[in-house]
Short mmCIF file of C-alpha atoms and ligand atoms in Angstrom, two decimals:
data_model
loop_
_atom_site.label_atom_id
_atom_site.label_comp_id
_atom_site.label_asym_id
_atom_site.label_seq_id
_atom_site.Cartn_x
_atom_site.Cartn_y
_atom_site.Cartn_z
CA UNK A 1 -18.78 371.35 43.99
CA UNK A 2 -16.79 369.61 46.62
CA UNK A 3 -15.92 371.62 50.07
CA UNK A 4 -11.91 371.11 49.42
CA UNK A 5 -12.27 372.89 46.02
CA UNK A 6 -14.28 375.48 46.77
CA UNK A 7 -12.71 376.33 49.92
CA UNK A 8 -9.65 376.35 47.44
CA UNK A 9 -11.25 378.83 45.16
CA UNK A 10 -11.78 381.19 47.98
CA UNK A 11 -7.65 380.58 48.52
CA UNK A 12 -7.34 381.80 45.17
CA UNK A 13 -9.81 384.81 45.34
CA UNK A 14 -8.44 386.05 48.73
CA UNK A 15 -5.08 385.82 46.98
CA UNK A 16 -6.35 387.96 43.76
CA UNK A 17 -7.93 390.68 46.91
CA UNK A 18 -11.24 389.85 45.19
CA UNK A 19 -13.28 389.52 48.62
CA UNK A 20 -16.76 387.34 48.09
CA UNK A 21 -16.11 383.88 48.20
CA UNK A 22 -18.70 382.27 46.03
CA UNK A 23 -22.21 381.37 47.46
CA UNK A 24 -22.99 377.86 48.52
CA UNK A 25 -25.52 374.60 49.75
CA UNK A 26 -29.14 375.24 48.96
CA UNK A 27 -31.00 376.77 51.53
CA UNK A 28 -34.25 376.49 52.81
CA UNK A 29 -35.37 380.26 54.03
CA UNK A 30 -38.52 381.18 56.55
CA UNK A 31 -39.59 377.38 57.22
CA UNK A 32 -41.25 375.96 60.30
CA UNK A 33 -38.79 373.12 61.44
CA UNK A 34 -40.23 370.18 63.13
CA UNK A 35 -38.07 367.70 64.80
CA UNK A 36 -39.41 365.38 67.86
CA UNK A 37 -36.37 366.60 70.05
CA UNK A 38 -36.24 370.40 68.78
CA UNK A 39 -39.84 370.51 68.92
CA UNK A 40 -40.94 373.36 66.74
CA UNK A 41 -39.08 376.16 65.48
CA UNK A 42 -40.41 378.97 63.47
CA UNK A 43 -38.90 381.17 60.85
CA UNK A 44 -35.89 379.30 60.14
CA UNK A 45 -33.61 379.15 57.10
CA UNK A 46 -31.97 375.70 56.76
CA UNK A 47 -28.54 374.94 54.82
CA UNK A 48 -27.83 372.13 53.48
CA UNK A 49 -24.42 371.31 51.31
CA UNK A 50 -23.83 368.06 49.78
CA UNK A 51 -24.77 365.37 52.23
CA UNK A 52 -25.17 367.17 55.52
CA UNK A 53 -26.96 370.15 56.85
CA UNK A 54 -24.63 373.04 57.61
CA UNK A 55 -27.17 376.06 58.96
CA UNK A 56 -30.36 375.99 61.08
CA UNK A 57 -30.78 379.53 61.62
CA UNK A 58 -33.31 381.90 62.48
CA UNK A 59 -33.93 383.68 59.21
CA UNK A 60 -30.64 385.21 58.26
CA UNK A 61 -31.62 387.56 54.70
CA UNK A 62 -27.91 388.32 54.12
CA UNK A 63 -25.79 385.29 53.15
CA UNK A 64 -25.78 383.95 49.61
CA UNK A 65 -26.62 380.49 48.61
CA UNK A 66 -25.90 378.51 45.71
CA UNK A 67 -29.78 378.19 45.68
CA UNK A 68 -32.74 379.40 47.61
CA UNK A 69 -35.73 378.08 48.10
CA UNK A 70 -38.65 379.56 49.90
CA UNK A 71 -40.62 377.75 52.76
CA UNK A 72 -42.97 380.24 53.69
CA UNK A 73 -45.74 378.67 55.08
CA UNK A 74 -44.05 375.47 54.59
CA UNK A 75 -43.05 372.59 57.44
CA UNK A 76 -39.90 371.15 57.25
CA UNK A 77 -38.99 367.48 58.79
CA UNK A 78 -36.68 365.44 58.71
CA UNK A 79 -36.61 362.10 56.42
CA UNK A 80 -38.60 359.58 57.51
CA UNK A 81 -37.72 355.91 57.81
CA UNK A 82 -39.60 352.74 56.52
CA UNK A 83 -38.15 350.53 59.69
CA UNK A 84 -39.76 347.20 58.35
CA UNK A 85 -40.20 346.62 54.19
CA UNK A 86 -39.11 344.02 52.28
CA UNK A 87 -37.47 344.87 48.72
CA UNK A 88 -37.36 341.03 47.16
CA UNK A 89 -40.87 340.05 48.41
CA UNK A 90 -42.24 340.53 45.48
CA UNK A 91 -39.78 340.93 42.16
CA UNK A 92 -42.95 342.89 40.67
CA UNK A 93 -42.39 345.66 43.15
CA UNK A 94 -38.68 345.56 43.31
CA UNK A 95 -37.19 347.97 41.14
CA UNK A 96 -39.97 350.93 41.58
CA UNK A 97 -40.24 351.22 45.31
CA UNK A 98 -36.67 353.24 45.90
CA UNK A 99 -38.58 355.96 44.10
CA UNK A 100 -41.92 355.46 45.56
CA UNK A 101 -40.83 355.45 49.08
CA UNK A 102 -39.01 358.78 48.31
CA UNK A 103 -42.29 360.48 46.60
CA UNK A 104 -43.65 359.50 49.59
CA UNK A 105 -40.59 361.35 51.86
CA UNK A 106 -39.38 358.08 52.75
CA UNK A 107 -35.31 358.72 52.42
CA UNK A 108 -34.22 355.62 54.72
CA UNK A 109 -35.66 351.40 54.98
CA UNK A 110 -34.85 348.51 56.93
CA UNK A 111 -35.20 345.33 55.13
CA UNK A 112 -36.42 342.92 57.85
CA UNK A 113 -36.03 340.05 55.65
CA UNK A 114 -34.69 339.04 51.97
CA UNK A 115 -32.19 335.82 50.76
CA UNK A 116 -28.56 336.97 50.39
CA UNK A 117 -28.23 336.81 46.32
CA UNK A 118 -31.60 338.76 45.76
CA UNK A 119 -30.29 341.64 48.67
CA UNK A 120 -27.03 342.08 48.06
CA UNK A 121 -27.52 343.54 43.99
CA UNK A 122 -30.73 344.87 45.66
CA UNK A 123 -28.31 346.83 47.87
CA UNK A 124 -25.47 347.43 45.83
CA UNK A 125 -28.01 349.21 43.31
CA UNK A 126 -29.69 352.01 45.93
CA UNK A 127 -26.26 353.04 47.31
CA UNK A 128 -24.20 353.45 43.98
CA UNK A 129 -22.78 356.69 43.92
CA UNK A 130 -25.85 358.93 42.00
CA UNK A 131 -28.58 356.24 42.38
CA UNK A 132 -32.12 358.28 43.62
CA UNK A 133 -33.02 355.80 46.55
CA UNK A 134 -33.69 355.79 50.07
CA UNK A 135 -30.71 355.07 52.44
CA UNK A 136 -30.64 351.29 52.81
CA UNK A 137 -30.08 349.12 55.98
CA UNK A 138 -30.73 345.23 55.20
CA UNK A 139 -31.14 341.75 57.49
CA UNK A 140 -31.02 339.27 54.82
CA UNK A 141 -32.31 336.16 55.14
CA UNK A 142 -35.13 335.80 58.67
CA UNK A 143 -32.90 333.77 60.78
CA UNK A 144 -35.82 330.69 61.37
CA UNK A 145 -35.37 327.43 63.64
CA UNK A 146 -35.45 323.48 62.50
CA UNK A 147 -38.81 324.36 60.49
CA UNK A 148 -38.94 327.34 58.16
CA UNK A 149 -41.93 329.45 57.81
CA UNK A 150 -40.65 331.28 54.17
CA UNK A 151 -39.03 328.06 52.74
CA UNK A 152 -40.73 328.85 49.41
CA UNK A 153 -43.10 326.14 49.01
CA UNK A 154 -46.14 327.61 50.51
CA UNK A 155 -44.86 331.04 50.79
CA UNK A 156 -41.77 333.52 49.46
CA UNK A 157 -38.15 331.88 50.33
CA UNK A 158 -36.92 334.41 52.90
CA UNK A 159 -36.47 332.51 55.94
CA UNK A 160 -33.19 330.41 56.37
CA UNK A 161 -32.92 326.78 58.29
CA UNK A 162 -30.46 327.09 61.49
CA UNK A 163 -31.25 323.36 63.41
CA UNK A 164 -28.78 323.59 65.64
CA UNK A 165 -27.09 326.45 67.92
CA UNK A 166 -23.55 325.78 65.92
CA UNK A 167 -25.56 326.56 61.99
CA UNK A 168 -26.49 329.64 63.21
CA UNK A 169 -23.16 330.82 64.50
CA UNK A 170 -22.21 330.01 61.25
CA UNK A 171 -24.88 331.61 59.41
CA UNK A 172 -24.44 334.91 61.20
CA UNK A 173 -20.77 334.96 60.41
CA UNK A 174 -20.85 334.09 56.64
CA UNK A 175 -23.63 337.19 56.87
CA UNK A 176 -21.72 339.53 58.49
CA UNK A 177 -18.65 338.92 55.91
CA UNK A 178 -21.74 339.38 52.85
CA UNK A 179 -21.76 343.09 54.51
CA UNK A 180 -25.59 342.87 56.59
CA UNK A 181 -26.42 345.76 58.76
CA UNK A 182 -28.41 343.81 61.52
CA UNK A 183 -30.21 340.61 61.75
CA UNK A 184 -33.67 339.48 61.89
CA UNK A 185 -34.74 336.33 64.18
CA UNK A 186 -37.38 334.42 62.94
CA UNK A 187 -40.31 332.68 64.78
CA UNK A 188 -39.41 328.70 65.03
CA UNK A 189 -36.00 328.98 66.64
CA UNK A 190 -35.14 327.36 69.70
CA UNK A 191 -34.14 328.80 72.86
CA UNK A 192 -30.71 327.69 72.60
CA UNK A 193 -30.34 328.33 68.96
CA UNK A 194 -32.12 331.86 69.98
CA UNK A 195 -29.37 332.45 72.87
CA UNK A 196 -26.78 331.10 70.18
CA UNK A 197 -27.88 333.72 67.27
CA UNK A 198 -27.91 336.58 69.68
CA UNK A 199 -24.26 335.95 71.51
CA UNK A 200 -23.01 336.21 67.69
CA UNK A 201 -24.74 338.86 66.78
CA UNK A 202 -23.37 340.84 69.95
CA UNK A 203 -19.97 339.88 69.00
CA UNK A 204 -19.99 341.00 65.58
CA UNK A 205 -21.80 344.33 66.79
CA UNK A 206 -25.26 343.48 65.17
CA UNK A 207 -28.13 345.50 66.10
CA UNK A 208 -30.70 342.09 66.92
CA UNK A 209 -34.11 342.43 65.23
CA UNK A 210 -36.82 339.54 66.22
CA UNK A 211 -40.30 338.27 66.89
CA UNK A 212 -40.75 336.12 70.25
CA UNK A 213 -39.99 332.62 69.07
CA UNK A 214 -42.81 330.89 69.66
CA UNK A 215 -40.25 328.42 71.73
CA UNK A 216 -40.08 331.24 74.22
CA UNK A 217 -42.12 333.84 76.07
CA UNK A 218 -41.92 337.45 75.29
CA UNK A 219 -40.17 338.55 78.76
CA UNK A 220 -37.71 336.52 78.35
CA UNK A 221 -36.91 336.73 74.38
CA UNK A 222 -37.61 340.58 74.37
CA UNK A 223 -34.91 341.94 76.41
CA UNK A 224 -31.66 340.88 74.67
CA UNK A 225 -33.23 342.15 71.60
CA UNK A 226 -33.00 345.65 70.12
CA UNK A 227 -36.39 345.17 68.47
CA UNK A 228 -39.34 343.42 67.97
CA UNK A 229 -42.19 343.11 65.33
CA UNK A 230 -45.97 343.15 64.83
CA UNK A 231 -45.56 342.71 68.42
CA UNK A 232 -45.62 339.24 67.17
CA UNK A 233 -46.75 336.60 70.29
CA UNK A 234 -46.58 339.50 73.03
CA UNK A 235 -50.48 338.47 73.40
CA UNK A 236 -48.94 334.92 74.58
CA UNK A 237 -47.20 336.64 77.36
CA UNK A 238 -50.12 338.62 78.75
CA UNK A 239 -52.49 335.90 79.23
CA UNK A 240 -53.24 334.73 82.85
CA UNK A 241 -52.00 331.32 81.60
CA UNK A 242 -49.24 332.40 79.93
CA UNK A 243 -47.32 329.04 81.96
CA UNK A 244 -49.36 326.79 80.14
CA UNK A 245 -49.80 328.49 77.49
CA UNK A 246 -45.77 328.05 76.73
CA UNK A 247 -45.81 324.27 77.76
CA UNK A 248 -48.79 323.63 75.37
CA UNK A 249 -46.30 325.22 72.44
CA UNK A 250 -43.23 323.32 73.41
CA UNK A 251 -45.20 319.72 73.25
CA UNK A 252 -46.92 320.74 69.64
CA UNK A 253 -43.21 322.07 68.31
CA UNK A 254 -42.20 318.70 68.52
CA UNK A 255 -44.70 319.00 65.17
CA UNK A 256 -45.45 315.77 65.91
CA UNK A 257 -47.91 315.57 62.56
CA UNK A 258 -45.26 316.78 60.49
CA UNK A 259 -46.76 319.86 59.60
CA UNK A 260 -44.99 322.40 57.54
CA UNK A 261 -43.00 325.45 58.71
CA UNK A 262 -46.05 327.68 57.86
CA UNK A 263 -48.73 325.05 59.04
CA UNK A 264 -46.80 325.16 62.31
CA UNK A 265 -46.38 328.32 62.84
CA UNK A 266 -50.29 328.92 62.11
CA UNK A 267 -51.31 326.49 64.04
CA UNK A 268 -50.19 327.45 67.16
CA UNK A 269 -51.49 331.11 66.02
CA UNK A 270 -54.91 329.70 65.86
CA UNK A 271 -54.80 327.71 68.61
CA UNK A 272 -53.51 330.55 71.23
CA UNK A 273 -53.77 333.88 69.72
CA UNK A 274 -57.39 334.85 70.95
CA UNK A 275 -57.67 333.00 73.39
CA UNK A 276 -54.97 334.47 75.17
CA UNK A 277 -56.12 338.00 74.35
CA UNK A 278 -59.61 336.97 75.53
CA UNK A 279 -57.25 336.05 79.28
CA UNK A 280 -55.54 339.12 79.24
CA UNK A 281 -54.03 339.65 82.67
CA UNK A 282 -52.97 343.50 83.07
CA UNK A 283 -50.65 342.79 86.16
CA UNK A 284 -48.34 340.40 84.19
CA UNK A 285 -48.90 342.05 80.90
CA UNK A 286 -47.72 344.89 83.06
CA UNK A 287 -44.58 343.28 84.22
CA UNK A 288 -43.99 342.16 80.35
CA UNK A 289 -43.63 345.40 78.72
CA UNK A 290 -41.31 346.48 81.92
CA UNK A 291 -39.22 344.34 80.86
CA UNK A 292 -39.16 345.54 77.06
CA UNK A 293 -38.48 349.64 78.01
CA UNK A 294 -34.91 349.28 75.98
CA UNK A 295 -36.65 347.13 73.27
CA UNK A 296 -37.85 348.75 70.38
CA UNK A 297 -41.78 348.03 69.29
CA UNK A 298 -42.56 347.88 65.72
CA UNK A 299 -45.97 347.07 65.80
CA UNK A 300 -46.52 347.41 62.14
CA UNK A 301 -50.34 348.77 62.81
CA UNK A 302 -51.23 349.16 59.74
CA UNK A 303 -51.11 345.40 58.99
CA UNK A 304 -51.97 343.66 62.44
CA UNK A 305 -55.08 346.20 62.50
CA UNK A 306 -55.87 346.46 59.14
CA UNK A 307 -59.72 346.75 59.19
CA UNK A 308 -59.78 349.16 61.60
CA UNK A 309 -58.69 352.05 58.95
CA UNK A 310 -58.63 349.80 55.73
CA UNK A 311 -56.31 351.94 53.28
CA UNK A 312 -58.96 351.50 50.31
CA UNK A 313 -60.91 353.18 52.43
CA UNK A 314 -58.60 356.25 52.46
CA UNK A 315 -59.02 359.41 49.77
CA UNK A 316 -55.83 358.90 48.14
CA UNK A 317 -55.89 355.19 47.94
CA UNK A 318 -57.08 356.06 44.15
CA UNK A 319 -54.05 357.84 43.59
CA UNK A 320 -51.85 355.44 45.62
CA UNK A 321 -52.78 352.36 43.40
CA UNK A 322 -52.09 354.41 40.07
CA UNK A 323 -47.83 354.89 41.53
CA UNK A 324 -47.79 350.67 41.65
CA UNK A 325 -47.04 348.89 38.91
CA UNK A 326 -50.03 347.95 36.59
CA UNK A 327 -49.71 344.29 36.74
CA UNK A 328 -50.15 344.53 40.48
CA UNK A 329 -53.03 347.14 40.45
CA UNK A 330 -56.46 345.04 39.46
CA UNK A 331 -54.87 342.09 41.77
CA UNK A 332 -55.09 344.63 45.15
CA UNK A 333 -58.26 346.14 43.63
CA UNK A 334 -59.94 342.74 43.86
CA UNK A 335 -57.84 341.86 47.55
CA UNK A 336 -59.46 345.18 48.59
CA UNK A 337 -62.90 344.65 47.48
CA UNK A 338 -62.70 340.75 49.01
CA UNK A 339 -61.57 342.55 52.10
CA UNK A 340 -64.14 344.96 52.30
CA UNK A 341 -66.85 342.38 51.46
CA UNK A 342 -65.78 339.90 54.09
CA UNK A 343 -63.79 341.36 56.87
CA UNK A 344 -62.61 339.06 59.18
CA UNK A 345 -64.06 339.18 62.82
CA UNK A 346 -60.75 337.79 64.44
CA UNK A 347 -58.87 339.90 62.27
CA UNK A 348 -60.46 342.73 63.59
CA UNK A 349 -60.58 341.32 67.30
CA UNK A 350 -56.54 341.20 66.86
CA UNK A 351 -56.25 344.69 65.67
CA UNK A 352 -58.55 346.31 68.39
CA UNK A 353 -55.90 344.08 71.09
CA UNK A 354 -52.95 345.38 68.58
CA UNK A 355 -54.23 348.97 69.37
CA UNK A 356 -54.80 348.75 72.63
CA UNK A 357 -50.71 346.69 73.46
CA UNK A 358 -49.47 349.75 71.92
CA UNK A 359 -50.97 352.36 74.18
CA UNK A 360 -50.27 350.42 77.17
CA UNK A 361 -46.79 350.23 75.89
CA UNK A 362 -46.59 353.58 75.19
CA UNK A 363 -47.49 354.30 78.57
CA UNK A 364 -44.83 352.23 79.92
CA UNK A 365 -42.65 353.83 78.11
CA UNK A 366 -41.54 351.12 75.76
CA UNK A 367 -39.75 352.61 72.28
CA UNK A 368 -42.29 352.77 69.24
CA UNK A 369 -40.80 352.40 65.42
CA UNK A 370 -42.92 353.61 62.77
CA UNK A 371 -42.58 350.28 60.14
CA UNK A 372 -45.15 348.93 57.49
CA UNK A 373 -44.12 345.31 56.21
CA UNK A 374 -44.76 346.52 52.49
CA UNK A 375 -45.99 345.81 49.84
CA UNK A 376 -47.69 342.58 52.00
CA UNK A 377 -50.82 342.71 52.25
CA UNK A 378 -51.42 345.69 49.78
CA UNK A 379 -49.73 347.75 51.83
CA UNK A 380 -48.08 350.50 48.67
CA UNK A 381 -44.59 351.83 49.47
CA UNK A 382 -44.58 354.76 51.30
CA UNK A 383 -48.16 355.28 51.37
CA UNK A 384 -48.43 352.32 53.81
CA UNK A 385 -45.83 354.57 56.52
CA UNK A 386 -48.63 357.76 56.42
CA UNK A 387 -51.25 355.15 57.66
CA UNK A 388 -48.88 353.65 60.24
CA UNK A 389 -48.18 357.14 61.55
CA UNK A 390 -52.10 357.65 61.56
CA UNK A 391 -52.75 353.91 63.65
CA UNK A 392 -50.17 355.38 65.71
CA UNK A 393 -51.66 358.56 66.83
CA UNK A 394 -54.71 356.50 67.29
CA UNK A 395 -53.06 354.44 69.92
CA UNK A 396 -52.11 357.39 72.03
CA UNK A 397 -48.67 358.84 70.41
CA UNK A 398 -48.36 362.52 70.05
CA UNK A 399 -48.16 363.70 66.08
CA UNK A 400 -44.39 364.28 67.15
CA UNK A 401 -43.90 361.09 69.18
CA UNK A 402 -45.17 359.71 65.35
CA UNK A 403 -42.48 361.55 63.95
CA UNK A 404 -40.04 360.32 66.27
CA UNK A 405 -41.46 356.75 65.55
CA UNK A 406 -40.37 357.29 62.24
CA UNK A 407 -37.16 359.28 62.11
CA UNK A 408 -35.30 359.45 65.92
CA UNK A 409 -36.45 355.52 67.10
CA UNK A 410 -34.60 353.75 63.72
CA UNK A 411 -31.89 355.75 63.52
CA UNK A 412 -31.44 354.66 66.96
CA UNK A 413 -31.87 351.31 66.34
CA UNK A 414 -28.46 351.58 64.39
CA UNK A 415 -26.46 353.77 66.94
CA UNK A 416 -26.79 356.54 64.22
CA UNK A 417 -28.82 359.08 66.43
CA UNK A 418 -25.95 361.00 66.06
CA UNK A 419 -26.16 361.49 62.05
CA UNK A 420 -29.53 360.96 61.61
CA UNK A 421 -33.60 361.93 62.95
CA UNK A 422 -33.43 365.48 63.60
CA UNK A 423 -32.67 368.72 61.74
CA UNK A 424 -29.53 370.08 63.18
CA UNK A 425 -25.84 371.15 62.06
CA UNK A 426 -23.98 367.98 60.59
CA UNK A 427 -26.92 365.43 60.61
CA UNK A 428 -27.24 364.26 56.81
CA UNK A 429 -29.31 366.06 54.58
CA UNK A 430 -32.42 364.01 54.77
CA UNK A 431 -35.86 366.26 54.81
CA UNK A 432 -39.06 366.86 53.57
CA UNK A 433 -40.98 369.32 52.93
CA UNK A 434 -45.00 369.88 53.84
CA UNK A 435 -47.76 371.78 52.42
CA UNK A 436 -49.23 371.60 56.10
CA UNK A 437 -48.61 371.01 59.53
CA UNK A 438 -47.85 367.42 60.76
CA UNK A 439 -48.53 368.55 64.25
CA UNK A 440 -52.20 369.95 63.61
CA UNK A 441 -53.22 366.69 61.86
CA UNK A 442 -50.91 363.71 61.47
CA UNK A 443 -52.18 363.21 58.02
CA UNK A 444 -50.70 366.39 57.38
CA UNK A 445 -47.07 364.33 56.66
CA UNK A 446 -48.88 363.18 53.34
CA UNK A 447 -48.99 366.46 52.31
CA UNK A 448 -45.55 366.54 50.45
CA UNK A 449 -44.17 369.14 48.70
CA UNK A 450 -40.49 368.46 48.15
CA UNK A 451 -37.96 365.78 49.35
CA UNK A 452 -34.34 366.09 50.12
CA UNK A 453 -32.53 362.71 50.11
CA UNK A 454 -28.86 362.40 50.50
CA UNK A 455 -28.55 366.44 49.96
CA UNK A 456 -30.56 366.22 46.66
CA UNK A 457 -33.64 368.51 46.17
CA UNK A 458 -36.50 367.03 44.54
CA UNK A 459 -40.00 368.50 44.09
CA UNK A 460 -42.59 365.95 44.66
CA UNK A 461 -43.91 366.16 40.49
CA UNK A 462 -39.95 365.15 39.63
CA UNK A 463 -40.06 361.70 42.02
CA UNK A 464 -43.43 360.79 41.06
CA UNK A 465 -42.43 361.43 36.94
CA UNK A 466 -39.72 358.87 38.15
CA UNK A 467 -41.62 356.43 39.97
CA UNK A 468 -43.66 356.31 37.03
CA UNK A 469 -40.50 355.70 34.66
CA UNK A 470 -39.25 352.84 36.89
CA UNK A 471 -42.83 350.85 37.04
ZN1 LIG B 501 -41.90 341.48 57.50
#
């Protein structure tokens, strides 16, 4: 029932000297609520009515609810985000993973990258009034250079061509009018295309997502940015030669054997990536992630360090493979076992640095977002965020600096801090529900009982019956 209607039923009632008004918003009695700037807070009974929480109370026996629902011996925290997916990477996935991230108490994404006419029904779907989805914040297209790494000939079309300063300008407006909620730089721009994207982007009030262009070094590209991803060529910037290093890149941009976006882009991977790592240089890595203390990191762990914690590795990996659709299934069952048959020694080289860059960060107190790049790289919806949350405790974060990673630190990302991360009075009604306690064992978030998304209750049998439905 909507708040001016009931509050006008009261009218009546008062009128007629009958004196209860009638009960309303589900509540939530004798929960332990865990936010990461509450902290912990025992014995609670939280309200919720329509989209926004209206009661975080100690337990409070006497007021009537619409519904009740008891949390003793429960955990209750708020929704978590997904801060880097990507819905039209794969059509296979595209319709089942609103209901996938949400069995797995995933209630908000940010789509880091996706072409316009596959977002925008994409988008239009999740937020129609009723749809069971996860709140949805999109980039489109990944805002590339003169070459284009996604140009969907070697891989996925995601990535967009801006040659000059002036396309991009152009590309950012025409995006802006198309309704995105931030945009995502892409790896090949150049410096003056870069500087070009983000003075648009400011003036159209754009949050900036990036990686480092490879054009550029990471103290210099970082700052003007409000994030960063797979802390994508931050290695470049901590070598001893990191000078050179840059020159080397800005001669073998000029592509001068024609190579392909992708070819590029790898090369120049190949060619620096360890080798830098192997020169790390603490004092200037130092004065790098100095510079990035208002950027925010998502380092996307569970990707760049993969075969450190491989997820087929993980007890409900079983269980995770049977919510994807079918088609996909016996393809990541044969990725996984090629995986786990040949890992990769610089794959795991990178991940042990990827590991490591985040605790130093961390330490410098550089912002961490909790973000998974799913489904690449058989990374499952939802189940992909519980292992990032895990690589991040592993690199030093608190089980509630995790949390934050994954509620407070995207919500803050869009200026939305205010409406969003924590359980208080007037934040939407965004929460989930644990068997067990997140702070004890970080793996504990997994443990999901029920979800609230958008002020709707759901026990965790109902979204997995409908994640099922929508394979
Ligand atoms: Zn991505």
């Amino acid at each position: 029932m909507n708040r001016k209607y009931s509050l006008f039923l009261i009218f009546i009632a008062s009128l007629l000297g009958c004196a209860k008004p009638e009960p309303t918003g589900t509540a939530i009695t004798n929960v332990t609520v865990i936010d990461a700037v509450n902290g912990v807070r025992e014995n609670q009974t939280v309200v919720f009515d329509g989209d926004q929480i209206t009661g975080v109370d100690a337990a409070n026996t006497e007021a009537q609810f619409a519904e009740t629902i008891d949390g003793s011996g429960k955990f209750l925290i708020p929704g978590l985000w997904d801060a880097h997916v990507h819905l039209t990477y794969d059509d296979r996935f595209t319709d089942v993973m609103p209901a996938l991230f949400l069995s797995y108490g995933i209630t908000s994404v940010r789509d880091t990258g996706g072409l316009m006419h596959k977002m925008l029904p994409v988008v239009k779907k999740m937020r129609a009034d009723g749809a069971v989805a996860p709140r949805v914040f999109f980039a489109g297209p990944l805002l590339d250079g003169n070459f284009v790494v996604y140009d969907g000939i070697s891989r996925p079309e995601i990535g967009v061509r801006n040659a000059m300063p002036a396309d991009a300008r152009q590309t950012i407006r025409d995006m802006k009018e198309q309704g995105v909620d931030f945009i995502k730089i892409y790896e090949m721009v150049r410096p003056d295309t870069f500087e070009a994207m983000v003075e648009t982007a400011r003036g159209l009030g754009l949050p900036i997502d990036s990686h480092v262009p490879l054009s550029m070094r990471a103290g210099t590209a970082g700052p003007p940015v409000d994030s960063i991803e797979h802390l994508r060529n931050i290695e470049l910037d901590c070598a001893g030669n990191a000078p050179e290093l840059h020159e080397t890149r800005l001669e073998l941009l000029k592509n001068p054997d024609e190579l392909s976006g992708y070819e590029l882009r790898s090369s120049l991977h190949s060619l620096q990536r360890l080798p830098a790592i192997a020169n790390y240089d603490e004092e200037r890595c130092d004065e790098v992630l100095e510079s990035l203390t208002s950027t925010l990191q998502v380092p996307t762990l569970r990707l760049g360090a993969l075969n450190l914690d491989p997820p087929f590795l993980k007890e409900d990996w079983q269980d995770a493979l049977s919510r994807i659709p079918p088609e996909v299934r016996e393809e990541w069952l044969n990725e996984a076992a090629d995986m786990a048959d040949n890992p990769v020694e610089e794959f795991t080289s990178f991940g042990e640095w990827a590991v490591f860059l985040v605790e130093r960060m961390h330490a410098h107190g550089v912002p961490i977002g909790a973000g998974t790049d799913t489904p690449i790289f058989i990374a499952v919806p939802g189940f992909s965020l519980h292992s990032e949350l895990e690589y991040l405790v592993r690199a030093g974060l608190s089980p509630l600096e995790a949390i934050r990673s994954a509620t407070v630190r995207p919500a803050e990302f869009f200026s939305l801090e205010e409406q969003m991360g924590t359980i208080d009075v007037g934040k939407k009604a965004d929460l989930v529900l644990l068997d067990a306690n997140p702070l004890e064992n970080i793996s504990n978030t997994r443990r999901i009982a029920a979800v609230v998304t958008k002020g709707n209750y759901y026990d965790v049998e109902s979204l997995l019956t409908l994640a099922k439905e929508s394979q």
